[in-house]
mmCIF file of C-alpha atoms and ligand atoms in Angstrom:
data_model
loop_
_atom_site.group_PDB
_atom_site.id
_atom_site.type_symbol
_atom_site.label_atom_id
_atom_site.label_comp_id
_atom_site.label_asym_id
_atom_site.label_seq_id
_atom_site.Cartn_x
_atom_site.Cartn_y
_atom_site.Cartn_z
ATOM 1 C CA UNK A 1 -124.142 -45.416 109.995
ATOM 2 C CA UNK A 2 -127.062 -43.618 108.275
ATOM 3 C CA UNK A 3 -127.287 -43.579 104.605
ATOM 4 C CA UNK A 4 -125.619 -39.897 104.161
ATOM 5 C CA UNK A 5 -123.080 -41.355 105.903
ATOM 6 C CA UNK A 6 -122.503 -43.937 103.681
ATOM 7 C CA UNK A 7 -122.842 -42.056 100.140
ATOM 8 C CA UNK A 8 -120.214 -40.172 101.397
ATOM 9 C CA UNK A 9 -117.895 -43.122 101.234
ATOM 10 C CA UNK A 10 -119.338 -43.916 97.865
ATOM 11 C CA UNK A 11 -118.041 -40.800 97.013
ATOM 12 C CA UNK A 12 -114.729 -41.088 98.113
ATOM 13 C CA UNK A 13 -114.298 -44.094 96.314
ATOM 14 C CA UNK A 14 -114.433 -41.835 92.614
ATOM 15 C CA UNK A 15 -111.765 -39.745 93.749
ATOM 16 C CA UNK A 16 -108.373 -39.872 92.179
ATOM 17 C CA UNK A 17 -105.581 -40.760 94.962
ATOM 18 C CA UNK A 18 -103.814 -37.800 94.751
ATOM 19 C CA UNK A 19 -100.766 -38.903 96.804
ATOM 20 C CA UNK A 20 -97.918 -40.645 94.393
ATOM 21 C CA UNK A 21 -97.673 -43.737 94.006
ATOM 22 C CA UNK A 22 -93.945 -44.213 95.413
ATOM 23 C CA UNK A 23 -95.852 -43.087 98.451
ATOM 24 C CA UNK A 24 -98.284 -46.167 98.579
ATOM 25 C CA UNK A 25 -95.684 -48.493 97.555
ATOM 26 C CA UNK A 26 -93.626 -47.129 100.750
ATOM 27 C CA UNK A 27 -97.294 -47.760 103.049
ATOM 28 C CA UNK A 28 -97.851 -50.910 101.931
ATOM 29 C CA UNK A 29 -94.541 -52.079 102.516
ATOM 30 C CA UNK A 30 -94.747 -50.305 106.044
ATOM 31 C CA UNK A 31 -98.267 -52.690 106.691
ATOM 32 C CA UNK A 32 -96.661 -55.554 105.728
ATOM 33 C CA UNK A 33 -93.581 -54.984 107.393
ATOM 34 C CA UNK A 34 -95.506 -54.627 110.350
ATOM 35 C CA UNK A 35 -98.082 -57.593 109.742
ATOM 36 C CA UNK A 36 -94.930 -59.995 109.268
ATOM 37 C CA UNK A 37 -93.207 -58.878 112.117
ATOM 38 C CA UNK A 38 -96.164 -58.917 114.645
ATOM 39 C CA UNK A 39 -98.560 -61.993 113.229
ATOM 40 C CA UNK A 40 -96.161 -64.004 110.600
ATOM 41 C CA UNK A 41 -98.587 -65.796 108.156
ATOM 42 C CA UNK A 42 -102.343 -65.095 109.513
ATOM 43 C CA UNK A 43 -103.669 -68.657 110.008
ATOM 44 C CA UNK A 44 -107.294 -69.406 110.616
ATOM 45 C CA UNK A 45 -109.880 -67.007 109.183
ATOM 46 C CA UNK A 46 -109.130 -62.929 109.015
ATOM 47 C CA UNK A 47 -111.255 -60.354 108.703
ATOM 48 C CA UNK A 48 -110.236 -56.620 106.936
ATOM 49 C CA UNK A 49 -112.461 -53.892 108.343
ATOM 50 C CA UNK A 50 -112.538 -51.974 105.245
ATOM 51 C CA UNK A 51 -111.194 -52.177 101.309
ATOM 52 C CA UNK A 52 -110.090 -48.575 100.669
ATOM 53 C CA UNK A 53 -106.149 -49.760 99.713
ATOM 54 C CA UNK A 54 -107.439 -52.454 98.070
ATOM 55 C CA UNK A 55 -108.773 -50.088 95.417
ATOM 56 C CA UNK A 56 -105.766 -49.308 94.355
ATOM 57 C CA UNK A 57 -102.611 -51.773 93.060
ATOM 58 C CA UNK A 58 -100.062 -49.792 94.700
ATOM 59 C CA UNK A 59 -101.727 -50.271 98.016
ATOM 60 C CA UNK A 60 -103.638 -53.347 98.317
ATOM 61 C CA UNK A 61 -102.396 -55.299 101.181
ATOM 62 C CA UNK A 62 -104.914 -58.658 100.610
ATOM 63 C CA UNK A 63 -103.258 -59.530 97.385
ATOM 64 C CA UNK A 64 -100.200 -59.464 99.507
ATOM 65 C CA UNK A 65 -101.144 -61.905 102.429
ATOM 66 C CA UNK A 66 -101.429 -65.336 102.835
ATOM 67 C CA UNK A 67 -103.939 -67.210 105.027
ATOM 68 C CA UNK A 68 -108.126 -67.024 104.593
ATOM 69 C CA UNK A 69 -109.387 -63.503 104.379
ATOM 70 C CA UNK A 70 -112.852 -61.783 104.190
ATOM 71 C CA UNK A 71 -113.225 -58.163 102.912
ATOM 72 C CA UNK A 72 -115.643 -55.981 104.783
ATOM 73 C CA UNK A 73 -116.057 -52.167 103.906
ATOM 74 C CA UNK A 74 -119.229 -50.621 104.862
ATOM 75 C CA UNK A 75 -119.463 -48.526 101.083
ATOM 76 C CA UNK A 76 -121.070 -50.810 98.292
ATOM 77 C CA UNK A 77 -118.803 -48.683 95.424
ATOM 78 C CA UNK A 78 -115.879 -49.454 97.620
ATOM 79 C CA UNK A 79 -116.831 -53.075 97.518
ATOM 80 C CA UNK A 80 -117.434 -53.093 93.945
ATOM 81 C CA UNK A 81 -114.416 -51.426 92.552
ATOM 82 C CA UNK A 82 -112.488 -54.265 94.958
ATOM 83 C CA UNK A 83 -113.840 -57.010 93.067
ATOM 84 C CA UNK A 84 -110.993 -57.661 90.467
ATOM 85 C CA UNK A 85 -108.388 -57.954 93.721
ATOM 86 C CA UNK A 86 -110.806 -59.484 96.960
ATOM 87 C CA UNK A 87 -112.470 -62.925 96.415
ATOM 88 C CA UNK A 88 -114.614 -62.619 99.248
ATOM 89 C CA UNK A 89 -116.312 -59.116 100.344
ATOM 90 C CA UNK A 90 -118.662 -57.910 102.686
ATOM 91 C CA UNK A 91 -120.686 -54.819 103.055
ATOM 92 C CA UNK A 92 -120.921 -53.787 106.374
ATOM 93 C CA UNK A 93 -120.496 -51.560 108.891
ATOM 94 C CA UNK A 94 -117.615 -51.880 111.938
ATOM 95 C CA UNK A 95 -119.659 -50.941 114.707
ATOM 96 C CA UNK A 96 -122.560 -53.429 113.497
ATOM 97 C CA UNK A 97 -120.933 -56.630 112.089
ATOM 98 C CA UNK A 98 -122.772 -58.939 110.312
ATOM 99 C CA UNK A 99 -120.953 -61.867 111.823
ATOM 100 C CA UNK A 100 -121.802 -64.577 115.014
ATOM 101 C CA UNK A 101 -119.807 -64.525 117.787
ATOM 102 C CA UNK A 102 -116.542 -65.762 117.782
ATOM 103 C CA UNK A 103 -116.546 -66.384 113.573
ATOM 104 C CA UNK A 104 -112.605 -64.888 113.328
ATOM 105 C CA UNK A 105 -108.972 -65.704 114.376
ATOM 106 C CA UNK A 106 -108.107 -62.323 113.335
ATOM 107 C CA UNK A 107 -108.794 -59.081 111.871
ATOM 108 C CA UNK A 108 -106.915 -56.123 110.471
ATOM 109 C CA UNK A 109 -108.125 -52.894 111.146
ATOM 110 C CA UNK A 110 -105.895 -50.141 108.885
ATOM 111 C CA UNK A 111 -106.797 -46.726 109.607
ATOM 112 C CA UNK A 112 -110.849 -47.930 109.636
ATOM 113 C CA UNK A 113 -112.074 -46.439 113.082
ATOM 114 C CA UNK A 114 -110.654 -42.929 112.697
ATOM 115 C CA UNK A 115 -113.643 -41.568 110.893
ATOM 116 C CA UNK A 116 -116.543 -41.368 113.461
ATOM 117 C CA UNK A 117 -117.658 -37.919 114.743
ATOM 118 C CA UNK A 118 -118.247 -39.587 118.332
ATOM 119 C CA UNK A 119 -115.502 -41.279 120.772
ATOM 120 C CA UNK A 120 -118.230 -43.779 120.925
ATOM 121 C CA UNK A 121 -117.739 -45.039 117.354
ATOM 122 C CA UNK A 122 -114.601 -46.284 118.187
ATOM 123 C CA UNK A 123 -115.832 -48.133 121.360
ATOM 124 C CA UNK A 124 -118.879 -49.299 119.575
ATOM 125 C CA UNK A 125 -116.423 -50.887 117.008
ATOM 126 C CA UNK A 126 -114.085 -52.367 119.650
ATOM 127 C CA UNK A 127 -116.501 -53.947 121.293
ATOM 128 C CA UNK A 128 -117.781 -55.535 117.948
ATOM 129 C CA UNK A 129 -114.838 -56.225 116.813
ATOM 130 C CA UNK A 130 -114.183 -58.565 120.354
ATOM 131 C CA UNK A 131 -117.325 -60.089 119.805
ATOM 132 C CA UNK A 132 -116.693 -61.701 116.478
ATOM 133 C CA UNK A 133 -112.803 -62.956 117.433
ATOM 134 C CA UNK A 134 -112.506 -66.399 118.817
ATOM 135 C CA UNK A 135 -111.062 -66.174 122.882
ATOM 136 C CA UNK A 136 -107.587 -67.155 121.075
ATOM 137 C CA UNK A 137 -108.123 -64.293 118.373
ATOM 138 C CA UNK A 138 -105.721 -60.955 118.059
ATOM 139 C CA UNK A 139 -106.519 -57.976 116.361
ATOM 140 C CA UNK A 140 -104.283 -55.867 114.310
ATOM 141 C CA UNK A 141 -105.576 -51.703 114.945
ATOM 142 C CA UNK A 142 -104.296 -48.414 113.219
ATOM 143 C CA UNK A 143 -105.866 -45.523 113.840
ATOM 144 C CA UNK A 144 -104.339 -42.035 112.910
ATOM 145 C CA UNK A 145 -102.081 -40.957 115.740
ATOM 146 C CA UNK A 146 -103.521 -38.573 117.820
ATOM 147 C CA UNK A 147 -100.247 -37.858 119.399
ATOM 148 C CA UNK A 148 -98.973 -36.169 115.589
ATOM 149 C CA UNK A 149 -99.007 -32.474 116.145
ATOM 150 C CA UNK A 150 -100.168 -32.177 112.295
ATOM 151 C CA UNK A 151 -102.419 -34.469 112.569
ATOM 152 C CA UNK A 152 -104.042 -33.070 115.671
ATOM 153 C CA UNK A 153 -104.283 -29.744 113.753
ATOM 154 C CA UNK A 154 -105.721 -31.301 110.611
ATOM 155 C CA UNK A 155 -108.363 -32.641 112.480
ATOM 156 C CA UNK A 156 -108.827 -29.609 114.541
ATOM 157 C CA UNK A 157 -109.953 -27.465 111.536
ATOM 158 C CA UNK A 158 -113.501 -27.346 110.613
ATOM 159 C CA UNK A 159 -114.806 -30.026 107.983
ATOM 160 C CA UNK A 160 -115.706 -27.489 105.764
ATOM 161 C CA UNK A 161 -111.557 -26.143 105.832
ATOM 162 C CA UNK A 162 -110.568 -29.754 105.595
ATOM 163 C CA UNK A 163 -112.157 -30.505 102.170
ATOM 164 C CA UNK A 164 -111.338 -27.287 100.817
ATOM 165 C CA UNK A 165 -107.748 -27.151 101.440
ATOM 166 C CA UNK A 166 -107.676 -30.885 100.273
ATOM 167 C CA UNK A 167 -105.833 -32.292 103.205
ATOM 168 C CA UNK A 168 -107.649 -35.413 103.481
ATOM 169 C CA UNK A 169 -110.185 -36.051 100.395
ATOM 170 C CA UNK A 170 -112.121 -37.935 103.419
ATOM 171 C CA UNK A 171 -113.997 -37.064 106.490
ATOM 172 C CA UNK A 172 -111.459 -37.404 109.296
ATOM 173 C CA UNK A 173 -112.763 -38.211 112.750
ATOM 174 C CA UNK A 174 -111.979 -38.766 116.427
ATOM 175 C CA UNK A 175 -108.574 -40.921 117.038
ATOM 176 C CA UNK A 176 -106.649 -41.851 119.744
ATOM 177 C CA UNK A 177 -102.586 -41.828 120.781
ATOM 178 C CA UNK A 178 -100.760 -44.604 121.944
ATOM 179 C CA UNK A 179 -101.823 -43.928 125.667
ATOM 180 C CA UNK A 180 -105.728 -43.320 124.951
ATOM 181 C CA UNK A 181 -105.498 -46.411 122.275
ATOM 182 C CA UNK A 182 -104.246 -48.700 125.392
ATOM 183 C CA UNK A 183 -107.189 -47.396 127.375
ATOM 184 C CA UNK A 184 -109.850 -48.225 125.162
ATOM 185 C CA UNK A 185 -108.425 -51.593 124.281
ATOM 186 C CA UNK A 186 -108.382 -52.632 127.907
ATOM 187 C CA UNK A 187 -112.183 -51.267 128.032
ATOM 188 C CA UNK A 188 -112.921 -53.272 125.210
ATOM 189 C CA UNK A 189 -111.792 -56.211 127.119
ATOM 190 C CA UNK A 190 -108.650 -56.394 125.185
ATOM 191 C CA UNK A 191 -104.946 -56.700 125.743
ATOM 192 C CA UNK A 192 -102.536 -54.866 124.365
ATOM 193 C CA UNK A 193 -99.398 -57.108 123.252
ATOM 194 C CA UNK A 194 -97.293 -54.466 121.466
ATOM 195 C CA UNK A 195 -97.777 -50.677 120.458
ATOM 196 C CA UNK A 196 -96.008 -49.939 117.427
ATOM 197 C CA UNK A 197 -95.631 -46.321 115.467
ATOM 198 C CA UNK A 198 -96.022 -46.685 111.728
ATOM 199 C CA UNK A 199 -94.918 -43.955 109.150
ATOM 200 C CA UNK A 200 -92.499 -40.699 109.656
ATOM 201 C CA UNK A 201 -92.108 -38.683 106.748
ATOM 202 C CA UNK A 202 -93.442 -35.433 107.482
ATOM 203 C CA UNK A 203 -97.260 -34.893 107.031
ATOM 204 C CA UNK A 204 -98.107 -33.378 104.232
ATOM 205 C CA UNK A 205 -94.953 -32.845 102.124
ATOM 206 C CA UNK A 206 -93.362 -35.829 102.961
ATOM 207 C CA UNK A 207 -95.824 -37.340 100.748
ATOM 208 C CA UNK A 208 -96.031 -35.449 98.498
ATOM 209 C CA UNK A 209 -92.120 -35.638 97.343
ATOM 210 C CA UNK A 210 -92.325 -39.383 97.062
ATOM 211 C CA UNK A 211 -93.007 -38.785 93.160
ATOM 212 C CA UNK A 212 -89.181 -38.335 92.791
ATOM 213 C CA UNK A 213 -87.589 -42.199 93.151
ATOM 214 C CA UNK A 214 -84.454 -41.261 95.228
ATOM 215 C CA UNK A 215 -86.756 -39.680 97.796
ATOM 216 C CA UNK A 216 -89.023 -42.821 98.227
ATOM 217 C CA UNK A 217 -86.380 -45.026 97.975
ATOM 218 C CA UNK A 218 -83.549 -43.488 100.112
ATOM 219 C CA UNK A 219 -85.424 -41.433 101.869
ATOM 220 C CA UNK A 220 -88.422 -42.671 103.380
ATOM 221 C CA UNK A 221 -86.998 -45.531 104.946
ATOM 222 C CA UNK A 222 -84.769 -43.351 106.503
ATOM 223 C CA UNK A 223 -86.961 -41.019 108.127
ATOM 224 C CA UNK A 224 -89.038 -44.286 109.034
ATOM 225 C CA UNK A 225 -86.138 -44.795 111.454
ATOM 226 C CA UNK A 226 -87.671 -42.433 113.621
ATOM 227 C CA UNK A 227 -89.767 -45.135 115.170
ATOM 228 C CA UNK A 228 -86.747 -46.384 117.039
ATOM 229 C CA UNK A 229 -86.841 -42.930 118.631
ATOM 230 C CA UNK A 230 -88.406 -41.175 121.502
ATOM 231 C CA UNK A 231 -89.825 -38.330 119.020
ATOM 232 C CA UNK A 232 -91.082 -41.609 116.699
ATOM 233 C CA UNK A 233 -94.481 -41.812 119.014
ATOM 234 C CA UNK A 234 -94.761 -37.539 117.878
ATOM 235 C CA UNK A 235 -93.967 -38.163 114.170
ATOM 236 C CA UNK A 236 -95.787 -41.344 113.251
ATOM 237 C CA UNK A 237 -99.179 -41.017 110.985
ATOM 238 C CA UNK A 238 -100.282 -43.915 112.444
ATOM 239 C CA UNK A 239 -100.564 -45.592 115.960
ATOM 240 C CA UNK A 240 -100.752 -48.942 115.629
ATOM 241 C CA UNK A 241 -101.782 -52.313 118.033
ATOM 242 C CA UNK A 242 -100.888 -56.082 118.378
ATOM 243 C CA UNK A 243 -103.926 -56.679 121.273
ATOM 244 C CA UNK A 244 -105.499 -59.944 122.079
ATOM 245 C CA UNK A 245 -109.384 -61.142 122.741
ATOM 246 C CA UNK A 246 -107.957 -63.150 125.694
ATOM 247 C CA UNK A 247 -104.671 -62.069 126.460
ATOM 248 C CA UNK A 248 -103.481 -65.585 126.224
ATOM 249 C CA UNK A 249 -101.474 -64.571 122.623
ATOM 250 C CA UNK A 250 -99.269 -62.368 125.399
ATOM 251 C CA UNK A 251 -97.321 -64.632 126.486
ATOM 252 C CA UNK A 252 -96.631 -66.946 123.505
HETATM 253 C C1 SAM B 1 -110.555 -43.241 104.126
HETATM 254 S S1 SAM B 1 -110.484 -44.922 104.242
HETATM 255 C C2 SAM B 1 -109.192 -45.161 105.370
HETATM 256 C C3 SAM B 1 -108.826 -46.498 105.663
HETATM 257 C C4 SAM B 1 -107.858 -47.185 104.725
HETATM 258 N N1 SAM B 1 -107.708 -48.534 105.247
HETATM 259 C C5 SAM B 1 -106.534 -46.491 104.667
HETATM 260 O O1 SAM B 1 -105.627 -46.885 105.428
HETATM 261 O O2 SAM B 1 -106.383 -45.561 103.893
HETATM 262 C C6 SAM B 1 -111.925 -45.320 105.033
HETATM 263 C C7 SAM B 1 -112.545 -46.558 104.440
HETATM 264 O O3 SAM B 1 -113.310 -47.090 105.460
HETATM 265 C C8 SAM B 1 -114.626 -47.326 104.999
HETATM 266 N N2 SAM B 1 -115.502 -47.093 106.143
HETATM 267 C C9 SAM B 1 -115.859 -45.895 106.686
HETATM 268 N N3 SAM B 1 -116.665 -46.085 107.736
HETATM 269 C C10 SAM B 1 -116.811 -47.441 107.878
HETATM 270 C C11 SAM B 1 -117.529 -48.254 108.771
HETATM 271 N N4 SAM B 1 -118.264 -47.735 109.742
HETATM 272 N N5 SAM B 1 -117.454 -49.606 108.615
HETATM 273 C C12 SAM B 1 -116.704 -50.153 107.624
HETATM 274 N N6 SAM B 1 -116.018 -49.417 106.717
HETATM 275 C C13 SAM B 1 -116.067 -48.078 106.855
HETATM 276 C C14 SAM B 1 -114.843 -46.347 103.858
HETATM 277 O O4 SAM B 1 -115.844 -46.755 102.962
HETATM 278 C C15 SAM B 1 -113.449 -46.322 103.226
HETATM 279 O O5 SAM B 1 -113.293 -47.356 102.293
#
């Protein structure tokens, strides 16, 4: 990542979160869900690929976890306005870790890989990412889901349309869809355990109504039960992955 590159994530991390906070609480509830349900108590040492929830009490997910974690997030405001919730952070970048070989049992990756202007970003990363888990390690991937018509669009528009119309107060980036997300992971030299879709409320809106209680408390776990549906791999925000370094977590 070159240095623009980065201030721009130092800038990010001034902005006010302009989604309510019923919607975080629903997100991180989502994540966890998910992390229980898929890993149980991370055991060993974990690796998060970046800090952006953590800035924020109604999202942080490492407060949340058990187990041994390091925080990694390649902006050095990110990792400073972090430090009240993390113990241990990191500045670095995803697709050039400043670990050895094999240093993790597992890492979470929310939403980190979505951002690069180049499919190769997100190979770069994967392969990284490989590289520092131990043969036994799994790795725990969302990425924005490519297969979300509104999502597609959003990304579609021009940067420039993106900021303005405040869809995303972030550069967005390449992403994959379930399908394309199994494809790299095998490339990486992964495999895929369990493909999972994370988040239904409708883009946009749906959000944006979790101010009022009923609606975050009645509602979005409702529309959440899209997943169990065939339209839930079309109305998900995120894609997410269970994979393994080896495989060999497959079959326990
Ligand atoms: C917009 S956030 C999205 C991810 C966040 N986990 C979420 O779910 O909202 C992106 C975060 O990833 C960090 N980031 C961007 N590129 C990165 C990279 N190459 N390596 C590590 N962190 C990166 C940014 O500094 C920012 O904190």
């Amino acid at each position: 990542m070159t240095q623009p590159e980065a201030g721009e994530w130092n800038q990010t991390a001034a902005l006010r979160d302009r989604l309510p906070a019923g919607w975080r609480r629903h997100a991180r509830q989502a994540h966890l869900d998910l992390i229980e349900q898929w890993i149980g108590t991370p055991r060993g040492r974990w690796l998060k690929t970046d800090l952006y929830e953590e800035l924020s009490p109604h999202r942080a997910l490492l407060p949340c976890l058990g187990g041994s974690w390091i925080g990694m997030d390649v902006s050095t405001a990110v990792a400073a306005g972090v430090k009240p919730r993390v113990s241990r952070i990191t500045v670095g970048d995803v697709r050039r870790l400043p670990f050895r070989d094999g240093a993790f049992d597992g890492v979470l990756s929310t939403s980190t890989l979505d951002h690069f202007d180049e499919p190769h970003g997100i190979t770069l990363a994967l392969a990284e990412l490989r590289r520092i888990l131990l043969p036994s390690g799994c790795l725990l991937l969302t990425l924005d889901n490519r297969s979300n018509p509104a999502i597609r669009l959003r990304n579609a528009l021009p940067k420039a349309a993106q900021m303005a119309t405040r869809l995303v107060p972030f550069p967005t980036g390449v992403t994959l869809s379930d399908q394309t997300g199994r494809i790299a992971l095998a490339e990486a030299g992964f495999t895929v355990a369990q493909v999972g879709y994370l988040l239904h409320a409708p883009h946009i809106v749906g959000t944006r109504l979790a101010h009022l209680r009923w609606y975050e408390r009645a509602m979005l776990p409702r529309l959440d039960q899209l997943m169990h549906t065939r339209l839930g791999r079309y109305s998900a925000h995120y894609v997410a992955f269970l994979c393994y370094a080896d495989g060999a977590g497959v079959a326990r």
